[in-house]
PDB file of C-alpha atoms in Angstrom:
ATOM      1  CA  MET X   1    -110.843  15.728  48.122  1.00  0.00           C
ATOM      2  CA  ILE X   2    -107.786  13.360  48.053  1.00  0.00           C
ATOM      3  CA  GLY X   3    -109.610  10.296  49.398  1.00  0.00           C
ATOM      4  CA  GLU X   4    -107.854   8.716  52.064  1.00  0.00           C
ATOM      5  CA  HIS X   5    -104.862  10.980  51.473  1.00  0.00           C
ATOM      6  CA  THR X   6    -106.564  14.280  52.176  1.00  0.00           C
ATOM      7  CA  PRO X   7    -104.106  15.326  54.893  1.00  0.00           C
ATOM      8  CA  SER X   8    -101.607  15.542  52.230  1.00  0.00           C
ATOM      9  CA  ALA X   9    -103.121  18.809  51.172  1.00  0.00           C
ATOM     10  CA  ASN X  10    -102.786  20.244  54.586  1.00  0.00           C
ATOM     11  CA  VAL X  11     -99.219  19.159  54.767  1.00  0.00           C
ATOM     12  CA  LEU X  12     -98.527  21.107  51.535  1.00  0.00           C
ATOM     13  CA  ALA X  13    -100.174  24.137  52.934  1.00  0.00           C
ATOM     14  CA  LEU X  14     -98.412  23.945  56.130  1.00  0.00           C
ATOM     15  CA  TYR X  15     -95.068  23.818  54.314  1.00  0.00           C
ATOM     16  CA  ALA X  16     -96.128  26.837  52.089  1.00  0.00           C
ATOM     17  CA  SER X  17     -97.112  28.605  55.299  1.00  0.00           C
ATOM     18  CA  ILE X  18     -93.660  28.022  56.901  1.00  0.00           C
ATOM     19  CA  CYS X  19     -91.950  29.124  53.663  1.00  0.00           C
ATOM     20  CA  GLN X  20     -93.691  32.405  53.467  1.00  0.00           C
ATOM     21  CA  GLN X  21     -93.015  33.219  57.030  1.00  0.00           C
ATOM     22  CA  ASN X  22     -89.453  32.954  56.311  1.00  0.00           C
ATOM     23  CA  ASP X  23     -89.463  35.079  53.015  1.00  0.00           C
ATOM     24  CA  PHE X  24     -89.334  32.115  50.775  1.00  0.00           C
ATOM     25  CA  VAL X  25     -91.417  31.372  47.689  1.00  0.00           C
ATOM     26  CA  PRO X  26     -93.023  27.640  48.238  1.00  0.00           C
ATOM     27  CA  ILE X  27     -92.951  25.229  45.345  1.00  0.00           C
ATOM     28  CA  VAL X  28     -96.005  23.250  46.144  1.00  0.00           C
ATOM     29  CA  GLU X  29     -95.812  19.878  44.374  1.00  0.00           C
ATOM     30  CA  PRO X  30     -98.984  17.530  44.329  1.00  0.00           C
ATOM     31  CA  GLU X  31     -98.168  14.668  42.257  1.00  0.00           C
ATOM     32  CA  ILE X  32    -100.534  11.872  40.715  1.00  0.00           C
ATOM     33  CA  LEU X  33     -98.646   8.666  40.431  1.00  0.00           C
ATOM     34  CA  PRO X  34     -98.697   7.140  36.927  1.00  0.00           C
ATOM     35  CA  ASP X  35     -97.783   3.599  38.152  1.00  0.00           C
ATOM     36  CA  VAL X  36    -101.267   2.171  37.374  1.00  0.00           C
ATOM     37  CA  ASP X  37    -103.585   1.576  34.433  1.00  0.00           C
ATOM     38  CA  HIS X  38    -105.742   4.678  34.579  1.00  0.00           C
ATOM     39  CA  ASP X  39    -106.753   6.386  31.358  1.00  0.00           C
ATOM     40  CA  LEU X  40    -106.576  10.011  30.463  1.00  0.00           C
ATOM     41  CA  LYS X  41    -110.167  10.808  31.632  1.00  0.00           C
ATOM     42  CA  ARG X  42    -109.608   9.283  34.928  1.00  0.00           C
ATOM     43  CA  CYS X  43    -106.256  11.103  35.690  1.00  0.00           C
ATOM     44  CA  GLN X  44    -107.855  14.352  34.646  1.00  0.00           C
ATOM     45  CA  CYS X  45    -110.721  13.833  37.110  1.00  0.00           C
ATOM     46  CA  VAL X  46    -108.314  12.984  39.929  1.00  0.00           C
ATOM     47  CA  THR X  47    -105.949  15.758  39.128  1.00  0.00           C
ATOM     48  CA  GLU X  48    -108.614  18.243  39.465  1.00  0.00           C
ATOM     49  CA  LYS X  49    -109.872  16.889  42.788  1.00  0.00           C
ATOM     50  CA  VAL X  50    -106.284  16.959  44.125  1.00  0.00           C
ATOM     51  CA  LEU X  51    -105.653  20.542  43.042  1.00  0.00           C
ATOM     52  CA  ALA X  52    -109.058  21.680  44.241  1.00  0.00           C
ATOM     53  CA  ALA X  53    -108.089  20.024  47.679  1.00  0.00           C
ATOM     54  CA  VAL X  54    -104.771  21.591  47.707  1.00  0.00           C
ATOM     55  CA  TYR X  55    -105.897  25.191  46.898  1.00  0.00           C
ATOM     56  CA  GLU X  56    -108.652  24.811  49.460  1.00  0.00           C
ATOM     57  CA  ALA X  57    -105.922  23.945  52.075  1.00  0.00           C
ATOM     58  CA  LEU X  58    -103.863  26.916  51.004  1.00  0.00           C
ATOM     59  CA  SER X  59    -106.708  29.182  51.450  1.00  0.00           C
ATOM     60  CA  ASP X  60    -107.599  27.656  55.067  1.00  0.00           C
ATOM     61  CA  HIS X  61    -103.773  28.385  55.877  1.00  0.00           C
ATOM     62  CA  HIS X  62    -104.167  32.006  54.520  1.00  0.00           C
ATOM     63  CA  ILE X  63    -101.362  31.485  51.956  1.00  0.00           C
ATOM     64  CA  TYR X  64    -100.521  34.539  49.707  1.00  0.00           C
ATOM     65  CA  LEU X  65    -101.022  32.756  46.403  1.00  0.00           C
ATOM     66  CA  GLU X  66     -99.273  35.481  44.451  1.00  0.00           C
ATOM     67  CA  GLY X  67     -96.222  34.295  46.289  1.00  0.00           C
ATOM     68  CA  THR X  68     -96.422  30.527  45.355  1.00  0.00           C
ATOM     69  CA  LEU X  69     -95.448  28.426  42.487  1.00  0.00           C
ATOM     70  CA  PRO X  70     -97.415  25.021  41.950  1.00  0.00           C
ATOM     71  CA  LYS X  71     -95.657  22.125  40.332  1.00  0.00           C
ATOM     72  CA  PRO X  72     -98.304  19.688  39.170  1.00  0.00           C
ATOM     73  CA  ASN X  73     -98.180  16.663  36.995  1.00  0.00           C
ATOM     74  CA  MET X  74     -99.373  16.729  33.481  1.00  0.00           C
ATOM     75  CA  VAL X  75    -102.702  14.764  32.885  1.00  0.00           C
ATOM     76  CA  THR X  76    -101.224  11.571  31.378  1.00  0.00           C
ATOM     77  CA  PRO X  77    -102.494   7.970  31.195  1.00  0.00           C
ATOM     78  CA  GLY X  78    -101.016   5.432  33.538  1.00  0.00           C
ATOM     79  CA  HIS X  79     -97.825   3.558  32.419  1.00  0.00           C
ATOM     80  CA  VAL X  80     -99.675   0.323  31.935  1.00  0.00           C
ATOM     81  CA  CYS X  81    -102.692   1.679  30.327  1.00  0.00           C
ATOM     82  CA  THR X  82    -103.397  -0.034  26.942  1.00  0.00           C
ATOM     83  CA  GLN X  83    -105.261   2.875  25.267  1.00  0.00           C
ATOM     84  CA  LYS X  84    -103.193   5.334  23.551  1.00  0.00           C
ATOM     85  CA  PHE X  85    -103.838   9.190  23.494  1.00  0.00           C
ATOM     86  CA  SER X  86    -102.355  11.813  21.359  1.00  0.00           C
ATOM     87  CA  HIS X  87    -100.202  14.780  22.577  1.00  0.00           C
ATOM     88  CA  LYS X  88    -103.040  17.075  21.642  1.00  0.00           C
ATOM     89  CA  GLU X  89    -105.473  15.153  23.936  1.00  0.00           C
ATOM     90  CA  THR X  90    -102.919  15.022  26.689  1.00  0.00           C
ATOM     91  CA  ALA X  91    -102.429  18.888  26.509  1.00  0.00           C
ATOM     92  CA  MET X  92    -106.112  19.651  26.256  1.00  0.00           C
ATOM     93  CA  ALA X  93    -106.931  17.608  29.377  1.00  0.00           C
ATOM     94  CA  THR X  94    -104.036  19.082  31.209  1.00  0.00           C
ATOM     95  CA  VAL X  95    -104.895  22.702  30.372  1.00  0.00           C
ATOM     96  CA  THR X  96    -108.639  21.988  31.076  1.00  0.00           C
ATOM     97  CA  ALA X  97    -107.787  20.652  34.532  1.00  0.00           C
ATOM     98  CA  LEU X  98    -105.753  23.634  35.410  1.00  0.00           C
ATOM     99  CA  ARG X  99    -108.317  26.116  34.347  1.00  0.00           C
ATOM    100  CA  ARG X 100    -110.859  24.418  36.373  1.00  0.00           C
ATOM    101  CA  THR X 101    -108.828  24.570  39.660  1.00  0.00           C
ATOM    102  CA  VAL X 102    -105.935  27.068  39.597  1.00  0.00           C
ATOM    103  CA  PRO X 103    -107.128  30.421  40.591  1.00  0.00           C
ATOM    104  CA  PRO X 104    -107.173  32.719  37.531  1.00  0.00           C
ATOM    105  CA  PRO X 105    -106.064  36.302  37.313  1.00  0.00           C
ATOM    106  CA  PRO X 106    -109.051  38.536  38.096  1.00  0.00           C
ATOM    107  CA  GLU X 107    -108.886  41.730  36.095  1.00  0.00           C
ATOM    108  CA  PRO X 108    -107.285  44.262  36.436  1.00  0.00           C
ATOM    109  CA  ARG X 109    -105.200  42.585  39.177  1.00  0.00           C
ATOM    110  CA  PRO X 110    -101.965  40.630  38.101  1.00  0.00           C
ATOM    111  CA  HIS X 111    -102.036  36.921  38.198  1.00  0.00           C
ATOM    112  CA  VAL X 112    -102.987  35.404  41.420  1.00  0.00           C
ATOM    113  CA  VAL X 113    -100.921  32.334  40.645  1.00  0.00           C
ATOM    114  CA  PRO X 114     -97.971  33.884  38.651  1.00  0.00           C
ATOM    115  CA  GLY X 115     -96.750  30.625  36.904  1.00  0.00           C
ATOM    116  CA  ILE X 116     -97.097  26.878  36.878  1.00  0.00           C
ATOM    117  CA  ILE X 117     -94.007  24.483  36.883  1.00  0.00           C
ATOM    118  CA  PHE X 118     -94.629  21.062  35.356  1.00  0.00           C
ATOM    119  CA  LEU X 119     -92.876  18.050  36.585  1.00  0.00           C
ATOM    120  CA  CYS X 120     -92.229  15.256  34.122  1.00  0.00           C
ATOM    121  CA  GLY X 121     -94.165  12.475  36.067  1.00  0.00           C
ATOM    122  CA  GLY X 122     -92.076   9.571  34.823  1.00  0.00           C
ATOM    123  CA  GLN X 123     -92.397  10.536  31.201  1.00  0.00           C
ATOM    124  CA  SER X 124     -89.586   9.924  28.820  1.00  0.00           C
ATOM    125  CA  GLU X 125     -87.458  12.826  27.604  1.00  0.00           C
ATOM    126  CA  GLU X 126     -89.183  13.150  24.380  1.00  0.00           C
ATOM    127  CA  GLU X 127     -92.516  12.587  25.611  1.00  0.00           C
ATOM    128  CA  ALA X 128     -92.362  15.118  28.463  1.00  0.00           C
ATOM    129  CA  SER X 129     -90.933  17.944  26.032  1.00  0.00           C
ATOM    130  CA  ILE X 130     -93.530  17.285  23.182  1.00  0.00           C
ATOM    131  CA  ASN X 131     -96.468  17.257  25.703  1.00  0.00           C
ATOM    132  CA  PHE X 132     -95.112  20.437  27.093  1.00  0.00           C
ATOM    133  CA  ASN X 133     -94.866  22.092  23.627  1.00  0.00           C
ATOM    134  CA  ALA X 134     -98.429  20.816  22.924  1.00  0.00           C
ATOM    135  CA  ILE X 135     -99.867  22.311  26.133  1.00  0.00           C
ATOM    136  CA  ASN X 136     -98.320  25.871  25.051  1.00  0.00           C
ATOM    137  CA  LYS X 137     -99.898  25.371  21.625  1.00  0.00           C
ATOM    138  CA  ARG X 138    -103.488  24.746  22.994  1.00  0.00           C
ATOM    139  CA  PRO X 139    -105.819  27.553  21.858  1.00  0.00           C
ATOM    140  CA  LEU X 140    -107.331  27.747  25.433  1.00  0.00           C
ATOM    141  CA  LEU X 141    -106.620  30.732  27.644  1.00  0.00           C
ATOM    142  CA  LYS X 142    -103.607  30.050  29.897  1.00  0.00           C
ATOM    143  CA  PRO X 143    -103.364  33.009  32.074  1.00  0.00           C
ATOM    144  CA  TRP X 144    -100.264  31.837  34.029  1.00  0.00           C
ATOM    145  CA  ALA X 145     -96.737  31.629  32.906  1.00  0.00           C
ATOM    146  CA  LEU X 146     -95.868  28.060  31.967  1.00  0.00           C
ATOM    147  CA  THR X 147     -92.576  26.217  32.448  1.00  0.00           C
ATOM    148  CA  PHE X 148     -90.988  23.095  33.518  1.00  0.00           C
ATOM    149  CA  SER X 149     -88.732  21.659  36.023  1.00  0.00           C
ATOM    150  CA  TYR X 150     -87.714  18.090  34.813  1.00  0.00           C
ATOM    151  CA  GLY X 151     -85.108  15.918  36.211  1.00  0.00           C
ATOM    152  CA  ARG X 152     -84.860  12.462  34.690  1.00  0.00           C
ATOM    153  CA  ALA X 153     -86.917  13.718  31.676  1.00  0.00           C
ATOM    154  CA  LEU X 154     -83.666  15.792  30.612  1.00  0.00           C
ATOM    155  CA  GLN X 155     -80.930  13.644  32.055  1.00  0.00           C
ATOM    156  CA  ALA X 156     -81.944   9.748  32.016  1.00  0.00           C
ATOM    157  CA  SER X 157     -80.591   8.908  28.736  1.00  0.00           C
ATOM    158  CA  LEU X 158     -77.620  11.440  28.871  1.00  0.00           C
ATOM    159  CA  CYS X 159     -76.075   9.455  31.674  1.00  0.00           C
ATOM    160  CA  PRO X 160     -75.755   5.810  30.625  1.00  0.00           C
ATOM    161  CA  GLU X 161     -74.132   3.400  33.179  1.00  0.00           C
ATOM    162  CA  GLY X 162     -70.304   3.142  32.853  1.00  0.00           C
ATOM    163  CA  LEU X 163     -70.074   6.389  30.605  1.00  0.00           C
ATOM    164  CA  GLU X 164     -66.694   8.313  31.488  1.00  0.00           C
ATOM    165  CA  TRP X 165     -67.136  11.695  33.034  1.00  0.00           C
ATOM    166  CA  GLU X 166     -65.360  13.760  30.377  1.00  0.00           C
ATOM    167  CA  GLU X 167     -67.023  11.792  27.498  1.00  0.00           C
ATOM    168  CA  GLY X 168     -70.426  12.204  29.380  1.00  0.00           C
ATOM    169  CA  LYS X 169     -70.101  16.053  29.552  1.00  0.00           C
ATOM    170  CA  GLN X 170     -69.449  16.259  25.785  1.00  0.00           C
ATOM    171  CA  GLU X 171     -72.222  13.914  24.836  1.00  0.00           C
ATOM    172  CA  GLY X 172     -74.548  15.117  27.634  1.00  0.00           C
ATOM    173  CA  GLY X 173     -74.161  18.760  26.900  1.00  0.00           C
ATOM    174  CA  ALA X 174     -75.089  18.469  23.139  1.00  0.00           C
ATOM    175  CA  GLY X 175     -77.864  15.980  23.874  1.00  0.00           C
ATOM    176  CA  GLY X 176     -79.410  18.083  26.595  1.00  0.00           C
ATOM    177  CA  VAL X 177     -79.961  20.905  24.145  1.00  0.00           C
ATOM    178  CA  HIS X 178     -81.634  18.668  21.817  1.00  0.00           C
ATOM    179  CA  GLN X 179     -83.928  17.171  24.434  1.00  0.00           C
ATOM    180  CA  ALA X 180     -85.085  20.685  25.779  1.00  0.00           C
ATOM    181  CA  ARG X 181     -85.448  22.414  22.592  1.00  0.00           C
ATOM    182  CA  PRO X 182     -89.163  21.202  21.933  1.00  0.00           C
ATOM    183  CA  GLY X 183     -90.140  22.676  25.251  1.00  0.00           C
ATOM    184  CA  GLN X 184     -88.162  25.589  25.072  1.00  0.00           C
ATOM    185  CA  GLN X 185     -89.410  27.385  21.977  1.00  0.00           C
ATOM    186  CA  PRO X 186     -92.816  28.576  23.028  1.00  0.00           C
ATOM    187  CA  ARG X 187     -91.516  30.125  26.228  1.00  0.00           C
ATOM    188  CA  LEU X 188     -88.447  31.856  25.182  1.00  0.00           C
ATOM    189  CA  SER X 189     -90.173  35.306  25.773  1.00  0.00           C
ATOM    190  CA  ARG X 190     -92.083  34.485  29.005  1.00  0.00           C
ATOM    191  CA  LYS X 191     -89.653  33.213  31.609  1.00  0.00           C
ATOM    192  CA  THR X 192     -90.118  33.887  35.214  1.00  0.00           C
ATOM    193  CA  HIS X 193     -87.433  34.513  37.670  1.00  0.00           C
ATOM    194  CA  PRO X 194     -88.624  34.595  41.362  1.00  0.00           C
ATOM    195  CA  LYS X 195     -86.483  36.665  43.546  1.00  0.00           C
ATOM    196  CA  ARG X 196     -86.156  34.015  46.221  1.00  0.00           C
ATOM    197  CA  SER X 197     -87.187  30.418  45.882  1.00  0.00           C
ATOM    198  CA  GLY X 198     -87.649  27.745  48.430  1.00  0.00           C
ATOM    199  CA  TRP X 199     -86.962  23.901  48.000  1.00  0.00           C
ATOM    200  CA  GLY X 200     -90.063  22.356  46.543  1.00  0.00           C
ATOM    201  CA  CYS X 201     -92.312  20.118  48.723  1.00  0.00           C
ATOM    202  CA  CYS X 202     -93.471  16.945  46.861  1.00  0.00           C
ATOM    203  CA  GLN X 203     -96.447  15.059  47.860  1.00  0.00           C
ATOM    204  CA  ARG X 204     -96.905  11.940  45.695  1.00  0.00           C
ATOM    205  CA  VAL X 205    -100.667  10.905  45.475  1.00  0.00           C
ATOM    206  CA  PRO X 206    -101.721   7.430  44.507  1.00  0.00           C
ATOM    207  CA  LEU X 207    -104.588   7.263  42.048  1.00  0.00           C
ATOM    208  CA  HIS X 208    -106.756   4.893  43.917  1.00  0.00           C
ATOM    209  CA  LEU X 209    -109.262   7.257  45.072  1.00  0.00           C
TER     210      LEU X 209
END
């Protein structure tokens, strides 16, 4: 369930259906807003409910799951939460939520869901990269290919206001490699390249359930 926002799951499923009918790979993006004071446990609980609702809706719309890519949030505390959590705790909560909700690959079939693409969810460049690295290092089974699709978590500090274009290209190019490296290393040998990819559909879900 997504509380009062339950129709959001059906919107994502309808989007996925339209994409697949037109030979595109839908990137399904349910996002938990981090703008409140929830702790890690609360975010994990809501993330599991949201993902469960999304996959129920995808099933109701007869979506071919092998031809989808989910783009969920990591499980993180809210921006104004006073309690601090380690990267290992964040990684464990994230992997646990995914294992409980995202369809696993029943043997001997290939992965039902081929990969998971993380969004940054308002995290800083360093925080998003280190958390992604910690997720990949967790000893729990992760049967999907894991990668990331960050926007501001790779660009925010590389484009300061007033920076000249040529100067920005030089500084930004070197800085971008540095920012991405923590998340890059564990996935060098396991990249996924869908043949065709549609535009992602984002559905932001407030946490007050």
